[in-house]
PDB file of C-alpha atoms in Angstrom:
ATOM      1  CA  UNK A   1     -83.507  -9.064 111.618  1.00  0.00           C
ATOM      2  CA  UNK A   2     -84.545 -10.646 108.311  1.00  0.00           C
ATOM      3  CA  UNK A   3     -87.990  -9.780 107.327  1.00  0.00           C
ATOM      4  CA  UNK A   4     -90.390 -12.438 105.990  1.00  0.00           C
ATOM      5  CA  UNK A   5     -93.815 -12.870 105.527  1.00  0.00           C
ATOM      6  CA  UNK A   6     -95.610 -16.051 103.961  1.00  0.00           C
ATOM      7  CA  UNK A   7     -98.452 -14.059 102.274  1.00  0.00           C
ATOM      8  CA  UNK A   8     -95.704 -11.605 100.848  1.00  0.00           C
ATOM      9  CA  UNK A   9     -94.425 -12.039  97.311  1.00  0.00           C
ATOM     10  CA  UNK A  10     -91.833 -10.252  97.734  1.00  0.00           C
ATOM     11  CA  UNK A  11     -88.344 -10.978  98.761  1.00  0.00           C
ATOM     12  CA  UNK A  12     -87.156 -11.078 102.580  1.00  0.00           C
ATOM     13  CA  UNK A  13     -85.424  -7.932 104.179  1.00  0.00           C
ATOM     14  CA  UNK A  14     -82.857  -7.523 106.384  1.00  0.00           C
ATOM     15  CA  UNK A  15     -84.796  -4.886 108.838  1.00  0.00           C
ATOM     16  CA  UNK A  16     -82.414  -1.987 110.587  1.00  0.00           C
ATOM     17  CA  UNK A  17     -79.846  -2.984 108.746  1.00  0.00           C
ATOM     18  CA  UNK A  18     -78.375  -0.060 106.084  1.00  0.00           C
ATOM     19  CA  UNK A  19     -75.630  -0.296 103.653  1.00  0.00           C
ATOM     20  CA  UNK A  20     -73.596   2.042 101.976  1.00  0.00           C
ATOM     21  CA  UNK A  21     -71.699   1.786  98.284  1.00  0.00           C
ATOM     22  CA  UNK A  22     -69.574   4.805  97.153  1.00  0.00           C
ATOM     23  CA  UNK A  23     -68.808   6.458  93.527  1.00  0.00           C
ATOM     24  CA  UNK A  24     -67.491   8.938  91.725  1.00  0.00           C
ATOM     25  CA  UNK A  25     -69.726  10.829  89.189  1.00  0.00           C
ATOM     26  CA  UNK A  26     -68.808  13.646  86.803  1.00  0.00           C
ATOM     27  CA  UNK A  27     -67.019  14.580  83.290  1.00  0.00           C
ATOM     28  CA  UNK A  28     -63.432  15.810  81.891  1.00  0.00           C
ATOM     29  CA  UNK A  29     -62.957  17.969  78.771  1.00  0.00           C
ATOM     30  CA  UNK A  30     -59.922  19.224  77.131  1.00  0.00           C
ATOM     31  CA  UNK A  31     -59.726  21.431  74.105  1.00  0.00           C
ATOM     32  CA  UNK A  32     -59.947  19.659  70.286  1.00  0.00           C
ATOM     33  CA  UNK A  33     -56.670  19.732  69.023  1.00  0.00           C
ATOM     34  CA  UNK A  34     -55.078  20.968  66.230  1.00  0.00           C
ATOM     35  CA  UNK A  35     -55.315  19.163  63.321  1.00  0.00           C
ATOM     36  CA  UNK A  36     -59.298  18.456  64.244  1.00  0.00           C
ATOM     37  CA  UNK A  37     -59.884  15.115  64.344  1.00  0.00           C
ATOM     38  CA  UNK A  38     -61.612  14.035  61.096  1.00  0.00           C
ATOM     39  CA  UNK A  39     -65.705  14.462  61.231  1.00  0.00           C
ATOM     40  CA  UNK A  40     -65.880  16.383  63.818  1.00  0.00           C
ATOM     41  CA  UNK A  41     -68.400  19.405  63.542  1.00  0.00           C
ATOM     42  CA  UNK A  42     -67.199  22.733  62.837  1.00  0.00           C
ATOM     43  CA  UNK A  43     -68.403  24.439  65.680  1.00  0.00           C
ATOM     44  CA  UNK A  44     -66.933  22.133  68.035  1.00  0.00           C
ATOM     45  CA  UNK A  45     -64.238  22.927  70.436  1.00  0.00           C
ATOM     46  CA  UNK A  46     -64.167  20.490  72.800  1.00  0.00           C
ATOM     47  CA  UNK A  47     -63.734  16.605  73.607  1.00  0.00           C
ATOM     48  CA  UNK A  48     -66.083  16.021  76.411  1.00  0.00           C
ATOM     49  CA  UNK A  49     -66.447  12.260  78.958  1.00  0.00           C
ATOM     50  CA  UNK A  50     -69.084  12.073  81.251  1.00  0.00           C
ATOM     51  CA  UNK A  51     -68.838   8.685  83.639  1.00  0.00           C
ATOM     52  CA  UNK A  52     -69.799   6.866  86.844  1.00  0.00           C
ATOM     53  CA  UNK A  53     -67.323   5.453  88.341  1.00  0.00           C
ATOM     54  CA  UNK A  54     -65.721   3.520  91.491  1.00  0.00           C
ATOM     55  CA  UNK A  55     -63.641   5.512  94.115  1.00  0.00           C
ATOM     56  CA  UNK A  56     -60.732   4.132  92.905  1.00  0.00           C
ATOM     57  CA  UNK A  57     -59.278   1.687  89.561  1.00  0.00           C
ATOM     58  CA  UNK A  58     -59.625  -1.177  92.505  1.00  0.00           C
ATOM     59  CA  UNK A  59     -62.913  -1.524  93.578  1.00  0.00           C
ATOM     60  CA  UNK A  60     -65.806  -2.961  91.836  1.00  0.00           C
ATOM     61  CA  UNK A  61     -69.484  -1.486  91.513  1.00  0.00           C
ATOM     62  CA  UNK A  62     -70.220  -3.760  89.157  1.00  0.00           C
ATOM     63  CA  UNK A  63     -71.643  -6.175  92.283  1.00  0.00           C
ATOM     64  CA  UNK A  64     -74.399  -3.677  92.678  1.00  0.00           C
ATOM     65  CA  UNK A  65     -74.422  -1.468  89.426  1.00  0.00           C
ATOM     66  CA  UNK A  66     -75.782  -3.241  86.425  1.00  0.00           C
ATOM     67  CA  UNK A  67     -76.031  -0.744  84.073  1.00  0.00           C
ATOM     68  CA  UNK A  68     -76.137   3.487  83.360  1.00  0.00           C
ATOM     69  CA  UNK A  69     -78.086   6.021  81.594  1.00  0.00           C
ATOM     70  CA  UNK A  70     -76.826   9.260  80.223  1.00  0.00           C
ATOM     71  CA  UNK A  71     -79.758  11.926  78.998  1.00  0.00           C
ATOM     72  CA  UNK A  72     -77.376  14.410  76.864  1.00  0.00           C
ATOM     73  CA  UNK A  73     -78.834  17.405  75.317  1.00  0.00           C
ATOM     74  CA  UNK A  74     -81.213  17.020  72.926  1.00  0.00           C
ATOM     75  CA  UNK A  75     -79.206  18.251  69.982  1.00  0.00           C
ATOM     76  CA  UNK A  76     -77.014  15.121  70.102  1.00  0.00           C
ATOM     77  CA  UNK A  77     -77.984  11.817  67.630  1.00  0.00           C
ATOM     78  CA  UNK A  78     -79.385   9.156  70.358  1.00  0.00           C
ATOM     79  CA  UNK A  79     -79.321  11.722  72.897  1.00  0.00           C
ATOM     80  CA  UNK A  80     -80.028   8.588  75.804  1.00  0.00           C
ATOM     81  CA  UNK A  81     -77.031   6.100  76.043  1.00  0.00           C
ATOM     82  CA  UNK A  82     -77.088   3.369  77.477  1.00  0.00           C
ATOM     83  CA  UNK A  83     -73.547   1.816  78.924  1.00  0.00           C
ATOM     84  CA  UNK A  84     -74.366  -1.791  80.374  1.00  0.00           C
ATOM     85  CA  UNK A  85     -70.947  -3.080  80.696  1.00  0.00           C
ATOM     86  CA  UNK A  86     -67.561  -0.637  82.534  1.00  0.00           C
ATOM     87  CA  UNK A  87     -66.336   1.313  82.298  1.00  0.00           C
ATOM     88  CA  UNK A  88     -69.569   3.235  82.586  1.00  0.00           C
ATOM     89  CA  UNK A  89     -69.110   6.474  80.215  1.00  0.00           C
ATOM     90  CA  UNK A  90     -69.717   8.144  77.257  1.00  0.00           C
ATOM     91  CA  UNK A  91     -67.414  10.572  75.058  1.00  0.00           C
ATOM     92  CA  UNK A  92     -68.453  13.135  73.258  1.00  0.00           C
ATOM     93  CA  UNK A  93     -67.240  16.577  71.105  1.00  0.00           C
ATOM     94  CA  UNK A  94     -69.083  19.580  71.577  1.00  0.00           C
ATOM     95  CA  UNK A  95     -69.050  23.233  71.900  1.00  0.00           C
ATOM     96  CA  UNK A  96     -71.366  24.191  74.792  1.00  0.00           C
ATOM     97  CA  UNK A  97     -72.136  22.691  78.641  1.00  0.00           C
ATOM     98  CA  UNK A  98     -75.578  21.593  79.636  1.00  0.00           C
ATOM     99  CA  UNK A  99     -77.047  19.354  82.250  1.00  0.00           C
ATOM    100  CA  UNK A 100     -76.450  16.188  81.917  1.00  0.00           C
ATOM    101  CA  UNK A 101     -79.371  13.444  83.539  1.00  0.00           C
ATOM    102  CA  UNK A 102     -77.904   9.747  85.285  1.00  0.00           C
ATOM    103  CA  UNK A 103     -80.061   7.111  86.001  1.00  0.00           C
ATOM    104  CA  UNK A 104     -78.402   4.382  87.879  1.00  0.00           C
ATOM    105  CA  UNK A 105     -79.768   0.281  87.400  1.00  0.00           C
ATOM    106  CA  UNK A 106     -79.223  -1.331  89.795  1.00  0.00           C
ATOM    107  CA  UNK A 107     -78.277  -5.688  89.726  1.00  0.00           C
ATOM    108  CA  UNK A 108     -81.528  -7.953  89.844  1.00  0.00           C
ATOM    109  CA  UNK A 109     -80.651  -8.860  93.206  1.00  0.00           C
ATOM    110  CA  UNK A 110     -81.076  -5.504  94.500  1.00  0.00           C
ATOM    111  CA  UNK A 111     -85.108  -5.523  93.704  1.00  0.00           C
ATOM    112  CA  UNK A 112     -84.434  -1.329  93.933  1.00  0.00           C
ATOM    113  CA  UNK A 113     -85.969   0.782  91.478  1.00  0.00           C
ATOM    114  CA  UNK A 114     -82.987   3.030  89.148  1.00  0.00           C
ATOM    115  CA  UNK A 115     -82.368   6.044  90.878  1.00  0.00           C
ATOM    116  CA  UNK A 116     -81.419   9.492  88.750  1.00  0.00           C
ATOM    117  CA  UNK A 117     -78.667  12.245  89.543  1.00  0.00           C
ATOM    118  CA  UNK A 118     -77.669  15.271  87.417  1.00  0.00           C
ATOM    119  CA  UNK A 119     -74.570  16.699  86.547  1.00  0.00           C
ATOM    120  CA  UNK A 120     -73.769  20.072  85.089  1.00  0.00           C
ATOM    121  CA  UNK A 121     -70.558  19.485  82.187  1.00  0.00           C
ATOM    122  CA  UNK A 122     -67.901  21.671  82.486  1.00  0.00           C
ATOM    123  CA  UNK A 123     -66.209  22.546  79.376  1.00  0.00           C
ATOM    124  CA  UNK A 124     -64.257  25.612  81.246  1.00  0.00           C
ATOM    125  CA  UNK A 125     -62.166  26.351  83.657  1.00  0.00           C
ATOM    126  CA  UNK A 126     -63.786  27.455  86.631  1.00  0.00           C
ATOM    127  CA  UNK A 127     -62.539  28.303  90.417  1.00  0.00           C
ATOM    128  CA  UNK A 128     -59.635  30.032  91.440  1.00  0.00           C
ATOM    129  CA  UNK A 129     -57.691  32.596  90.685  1.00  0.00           C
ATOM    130  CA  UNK A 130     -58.345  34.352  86.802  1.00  0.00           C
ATOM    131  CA  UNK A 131     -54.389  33.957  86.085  1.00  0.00           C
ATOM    132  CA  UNK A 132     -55.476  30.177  87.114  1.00  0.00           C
ATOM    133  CA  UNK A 133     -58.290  30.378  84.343  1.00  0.00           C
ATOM    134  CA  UNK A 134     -55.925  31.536  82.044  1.00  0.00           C
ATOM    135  CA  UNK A 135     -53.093  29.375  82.417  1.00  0.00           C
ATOM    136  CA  UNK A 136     -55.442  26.311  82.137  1.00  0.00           C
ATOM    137  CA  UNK A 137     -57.096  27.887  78.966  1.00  0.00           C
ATOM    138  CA  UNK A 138     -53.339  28.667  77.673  1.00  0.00           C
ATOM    139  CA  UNK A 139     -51.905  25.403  77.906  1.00  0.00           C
ATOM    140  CA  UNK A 140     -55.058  23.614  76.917  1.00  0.00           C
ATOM    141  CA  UNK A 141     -55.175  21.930  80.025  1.00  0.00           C
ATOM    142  CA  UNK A 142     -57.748  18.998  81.325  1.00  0.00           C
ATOM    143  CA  UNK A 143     -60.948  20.372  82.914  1.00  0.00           C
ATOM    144  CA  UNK A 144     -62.382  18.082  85.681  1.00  0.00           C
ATOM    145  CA  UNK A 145     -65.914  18.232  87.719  1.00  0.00           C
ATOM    146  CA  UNK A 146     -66.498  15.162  89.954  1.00  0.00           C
ATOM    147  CA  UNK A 147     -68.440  14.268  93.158  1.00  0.00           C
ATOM    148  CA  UNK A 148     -68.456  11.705  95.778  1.00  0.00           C
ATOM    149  CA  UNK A 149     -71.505  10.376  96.331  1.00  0.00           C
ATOM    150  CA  UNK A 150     -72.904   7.316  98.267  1.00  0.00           C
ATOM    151  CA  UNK A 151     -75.939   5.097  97.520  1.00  0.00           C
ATOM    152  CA  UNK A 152     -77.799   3.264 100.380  1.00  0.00           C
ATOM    153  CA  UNK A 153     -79.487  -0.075 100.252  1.00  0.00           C
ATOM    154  CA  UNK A 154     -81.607   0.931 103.380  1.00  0.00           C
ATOM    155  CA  UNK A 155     -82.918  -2.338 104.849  1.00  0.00           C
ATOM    156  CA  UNK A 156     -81.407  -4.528 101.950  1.00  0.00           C
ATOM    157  CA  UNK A 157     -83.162  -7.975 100.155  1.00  0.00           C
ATOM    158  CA  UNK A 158     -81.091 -11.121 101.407  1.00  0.00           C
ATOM    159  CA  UNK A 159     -79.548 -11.367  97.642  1.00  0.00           C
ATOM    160  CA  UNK A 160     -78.232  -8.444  97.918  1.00  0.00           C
ATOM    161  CA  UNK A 161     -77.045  -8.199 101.529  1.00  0.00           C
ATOM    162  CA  UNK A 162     -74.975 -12.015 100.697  1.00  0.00           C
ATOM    163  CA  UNK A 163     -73.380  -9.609  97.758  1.00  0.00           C
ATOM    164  CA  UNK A 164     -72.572  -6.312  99.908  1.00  0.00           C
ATOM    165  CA  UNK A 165     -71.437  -8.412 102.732  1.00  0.00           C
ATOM    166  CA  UNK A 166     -69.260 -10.926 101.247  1.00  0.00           C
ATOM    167  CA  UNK A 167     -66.593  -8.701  98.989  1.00  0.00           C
ATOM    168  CA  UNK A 168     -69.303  -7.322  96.850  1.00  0.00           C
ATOM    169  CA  UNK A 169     -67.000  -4.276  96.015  1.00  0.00           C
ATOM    170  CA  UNK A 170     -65.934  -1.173  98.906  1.00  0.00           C
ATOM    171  CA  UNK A 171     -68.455   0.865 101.414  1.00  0.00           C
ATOM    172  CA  UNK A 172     -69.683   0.651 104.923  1.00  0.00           C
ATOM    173  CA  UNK A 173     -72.838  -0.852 106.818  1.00  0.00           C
ATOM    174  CA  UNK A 174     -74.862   0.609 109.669  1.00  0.00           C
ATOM    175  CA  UNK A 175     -77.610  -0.829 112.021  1.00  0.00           C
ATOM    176  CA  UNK A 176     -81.024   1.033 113.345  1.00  0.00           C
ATOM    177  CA  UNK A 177     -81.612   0.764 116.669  1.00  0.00           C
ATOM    178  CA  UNK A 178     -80.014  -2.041 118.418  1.00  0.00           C
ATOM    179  CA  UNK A 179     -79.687  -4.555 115.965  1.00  0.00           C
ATOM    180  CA  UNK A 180     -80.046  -7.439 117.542  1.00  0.00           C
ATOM    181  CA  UNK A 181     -81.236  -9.805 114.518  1.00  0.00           C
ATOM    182  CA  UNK A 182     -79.209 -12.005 111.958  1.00  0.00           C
ATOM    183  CA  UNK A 183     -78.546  -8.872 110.066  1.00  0.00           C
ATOM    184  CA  UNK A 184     -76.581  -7.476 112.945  1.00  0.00           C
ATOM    185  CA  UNK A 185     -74.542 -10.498 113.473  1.00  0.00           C
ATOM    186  CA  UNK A 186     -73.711 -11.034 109.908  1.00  0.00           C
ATOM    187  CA  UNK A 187     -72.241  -7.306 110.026  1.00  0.00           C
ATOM    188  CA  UNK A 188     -70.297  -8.010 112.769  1.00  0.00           C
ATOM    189  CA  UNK A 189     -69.107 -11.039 111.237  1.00  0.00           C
ATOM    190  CA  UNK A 190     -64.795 -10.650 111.124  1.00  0.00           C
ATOM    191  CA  UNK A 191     -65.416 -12.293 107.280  1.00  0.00           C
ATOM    192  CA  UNK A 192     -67.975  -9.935 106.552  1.00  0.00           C
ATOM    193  CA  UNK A 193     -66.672  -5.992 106.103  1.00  0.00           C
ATOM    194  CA  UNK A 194     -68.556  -2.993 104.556  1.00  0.00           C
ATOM    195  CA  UNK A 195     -66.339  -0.770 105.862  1.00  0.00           C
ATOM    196  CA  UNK A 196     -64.876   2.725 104.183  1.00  0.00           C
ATOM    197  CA  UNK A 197     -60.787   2.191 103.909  1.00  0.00           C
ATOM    198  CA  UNK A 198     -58.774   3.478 106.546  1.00  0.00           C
ATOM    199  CA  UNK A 199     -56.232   4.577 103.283  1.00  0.00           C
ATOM    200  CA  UNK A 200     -55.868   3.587 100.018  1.00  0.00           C
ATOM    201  CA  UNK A 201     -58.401   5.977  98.390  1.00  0.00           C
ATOM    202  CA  UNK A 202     -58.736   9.856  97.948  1.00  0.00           C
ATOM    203  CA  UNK A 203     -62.065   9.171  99.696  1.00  0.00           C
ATOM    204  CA  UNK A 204     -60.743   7.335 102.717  1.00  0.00           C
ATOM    205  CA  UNK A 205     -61.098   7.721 106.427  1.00  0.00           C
ATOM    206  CA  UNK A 206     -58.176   9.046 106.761  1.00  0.00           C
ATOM    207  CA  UNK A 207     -58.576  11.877 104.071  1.00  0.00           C
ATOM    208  CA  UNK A 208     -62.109  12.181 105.268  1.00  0.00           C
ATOM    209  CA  UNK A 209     -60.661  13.360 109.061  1.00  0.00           C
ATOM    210  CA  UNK A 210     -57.952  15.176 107.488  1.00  0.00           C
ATOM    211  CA  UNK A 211     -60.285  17.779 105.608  1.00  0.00           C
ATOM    212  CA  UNK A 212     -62.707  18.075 108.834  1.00  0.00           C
ATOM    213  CA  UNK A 213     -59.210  19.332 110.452  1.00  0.00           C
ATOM    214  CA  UNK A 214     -59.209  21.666 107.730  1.00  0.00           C
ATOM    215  CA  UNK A 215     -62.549  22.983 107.901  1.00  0.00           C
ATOM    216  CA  UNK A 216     -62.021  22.960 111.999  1.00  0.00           C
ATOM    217  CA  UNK A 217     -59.074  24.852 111.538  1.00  0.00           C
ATOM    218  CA  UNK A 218     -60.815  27.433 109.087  1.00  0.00           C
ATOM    219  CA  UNK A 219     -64.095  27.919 111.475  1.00  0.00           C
ATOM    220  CA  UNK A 220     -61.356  29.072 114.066  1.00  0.00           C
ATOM    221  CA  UNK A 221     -59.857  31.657 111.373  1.00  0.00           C
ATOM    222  CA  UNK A 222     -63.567  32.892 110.823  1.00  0.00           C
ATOM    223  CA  UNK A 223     -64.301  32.715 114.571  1.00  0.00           C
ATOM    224  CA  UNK A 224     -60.835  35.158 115.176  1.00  0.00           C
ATOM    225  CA  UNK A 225     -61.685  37.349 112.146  1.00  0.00           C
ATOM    226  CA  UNK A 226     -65.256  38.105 113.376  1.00  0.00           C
ATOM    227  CA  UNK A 227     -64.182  38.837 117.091  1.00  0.00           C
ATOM    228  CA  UNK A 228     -61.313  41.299 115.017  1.00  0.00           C
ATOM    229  CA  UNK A 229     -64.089  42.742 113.104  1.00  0.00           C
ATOM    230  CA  UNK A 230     -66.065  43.093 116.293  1.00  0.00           C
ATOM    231  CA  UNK A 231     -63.460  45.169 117.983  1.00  0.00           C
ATOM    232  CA  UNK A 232     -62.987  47.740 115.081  1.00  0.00           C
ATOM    233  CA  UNK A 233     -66.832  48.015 114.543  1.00  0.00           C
ATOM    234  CA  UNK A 234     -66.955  49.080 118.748  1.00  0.00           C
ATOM    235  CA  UNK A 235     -63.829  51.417 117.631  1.00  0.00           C
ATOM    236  CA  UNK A 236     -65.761  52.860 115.278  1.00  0.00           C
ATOM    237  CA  UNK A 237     -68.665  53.266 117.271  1.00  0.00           C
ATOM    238  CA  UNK A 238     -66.799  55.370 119.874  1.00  0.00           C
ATOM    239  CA  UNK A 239     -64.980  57.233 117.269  1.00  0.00           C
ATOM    240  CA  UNK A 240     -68.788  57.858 115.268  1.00  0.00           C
ATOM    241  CA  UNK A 241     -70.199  58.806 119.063  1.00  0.00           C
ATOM    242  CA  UNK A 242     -67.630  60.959 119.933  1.00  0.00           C
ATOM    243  CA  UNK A 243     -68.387  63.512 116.464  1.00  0.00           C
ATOM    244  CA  UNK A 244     -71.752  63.368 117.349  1.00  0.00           C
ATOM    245  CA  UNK A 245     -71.563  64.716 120.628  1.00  0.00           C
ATOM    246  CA  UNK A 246     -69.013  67.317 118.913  1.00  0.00           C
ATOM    247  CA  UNK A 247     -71.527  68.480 116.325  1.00  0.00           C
ATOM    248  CA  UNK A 248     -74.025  68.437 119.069  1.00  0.00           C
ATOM    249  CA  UNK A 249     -72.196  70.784 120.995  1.00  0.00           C
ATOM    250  CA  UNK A 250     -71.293  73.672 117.907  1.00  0.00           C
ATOM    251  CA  UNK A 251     -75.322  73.844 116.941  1.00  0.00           C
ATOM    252  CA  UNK A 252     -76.258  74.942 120.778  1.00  0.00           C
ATOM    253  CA  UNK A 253     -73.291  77.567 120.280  1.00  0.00           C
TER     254      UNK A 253
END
């Protein structure tokens, strides 16, 4: 149901109605090389890009993401950048990881207020196995830290539901309630589909039911272990009761 009020100055919304865009936020680093490129501080060791980006090279958040903010660490020259144009990332040398701030603009059609994330860069290998660490560290090897994330235009402006609605890049709508209004109508529209990818995208249905298998699988591996772990505590328990009613027995002799 689109939302309108004479006496209101601001723009219409489509009520129940919620829609969902996804990205990919985070940074790679690899080693400087050897020769150092030129200018590049002494105590540097490291070639560092921090980014916002789609899902996958083709979709488009440009339809809803006008522009992005980095906050680096203080000790950098212009320490905010700005990046209004994709691909939406800044590159960097440096020596140490900090917390990195991400404000997100949204398009003018959006009327939404920027909304901020954080990201901790990774300069070093982390997870797995140390002989994992190593062999990264060895061979000089890319180190990646990224994250899905989805926003949500929660009872969109009518700009900006035409845009979402009508190609305006890859994600998935939902309705409150029952949704019986024009915003529920236009979502069920055949021409008009917000929908997550079946395939196509690491972040697609299909992957998305494939790791919940996984983690199914390994809650019934931690479900088996802890019944195991059950039975050899009550082993135990015997065994423990058992010497106690031993040692009981030689102090009244």
């Amino acid at each position: 149901m689109l939302s309108y009020s004479p006496y209101s100055k601001k723009p219409p919304r489509y009520k129940g109605v919620c829609i969902y865009r996804p990205f990919v936020y985070g940074s790679i680093a690899v080693p400087l090389p050897t020769p150092r490129p030129a200018n590049t501080p002494p105590d540097h060791t490291h070639r560092w890009t921090i980014f916002v980006r789609p899902v996958s090279p083709s979709h488009d958040i440009t339809h809803w993401l006008r522009k992005v903010q980095f906050k680096l660490h203080e000790t950098y020259s212009q320490s905010l950048r700005t990046i209004e144009a994709p691909p939406f990332e800044v590159t960097e040398t440096g020596w140490g990881e900090f917390e990195v701030a991400i404000k997100l603009f949204f398009v003018p059609e959006a009327s939404e207020k920027p909304i901020s994330i954080y990201h901790q860069l990774k300069l070093h290998p982390y997870g797995g196995t140390e002989e994992d660490r190593e062999k990264t560290r060895r061979e000089g090897g890319e180190v990646g830290s990224k994250c899905y994330e989805e926003v949500c235009f929660n009872e969109p402006v009518e700009g900006l539901y035409e845009i979402l609605t009508s190609g305006g890049g890859d994600g998935r709508a939902s309705e409150k309630g029952r949704g019986k209004g024009k915003g529920a109508k236009a979502i069920k529209s055949a021409d008009r589909s917000a929908e997550i990818p079946n395939e196509g995208t690491p972040y697609s249905l299909r992957m998305e039911g494939r790791e919940l298998d996984r983690l199914k699988e390994a809650v019934k591996q931690v479900e088996s272990m802890i019944v195991e772990e059950r039975k050899t505590l009550a082993e135990r328990e015997k065994v423990l009761g058992e010497l106690r009613r031993e040692a009981a027995a030689s102090a009244e002799r």
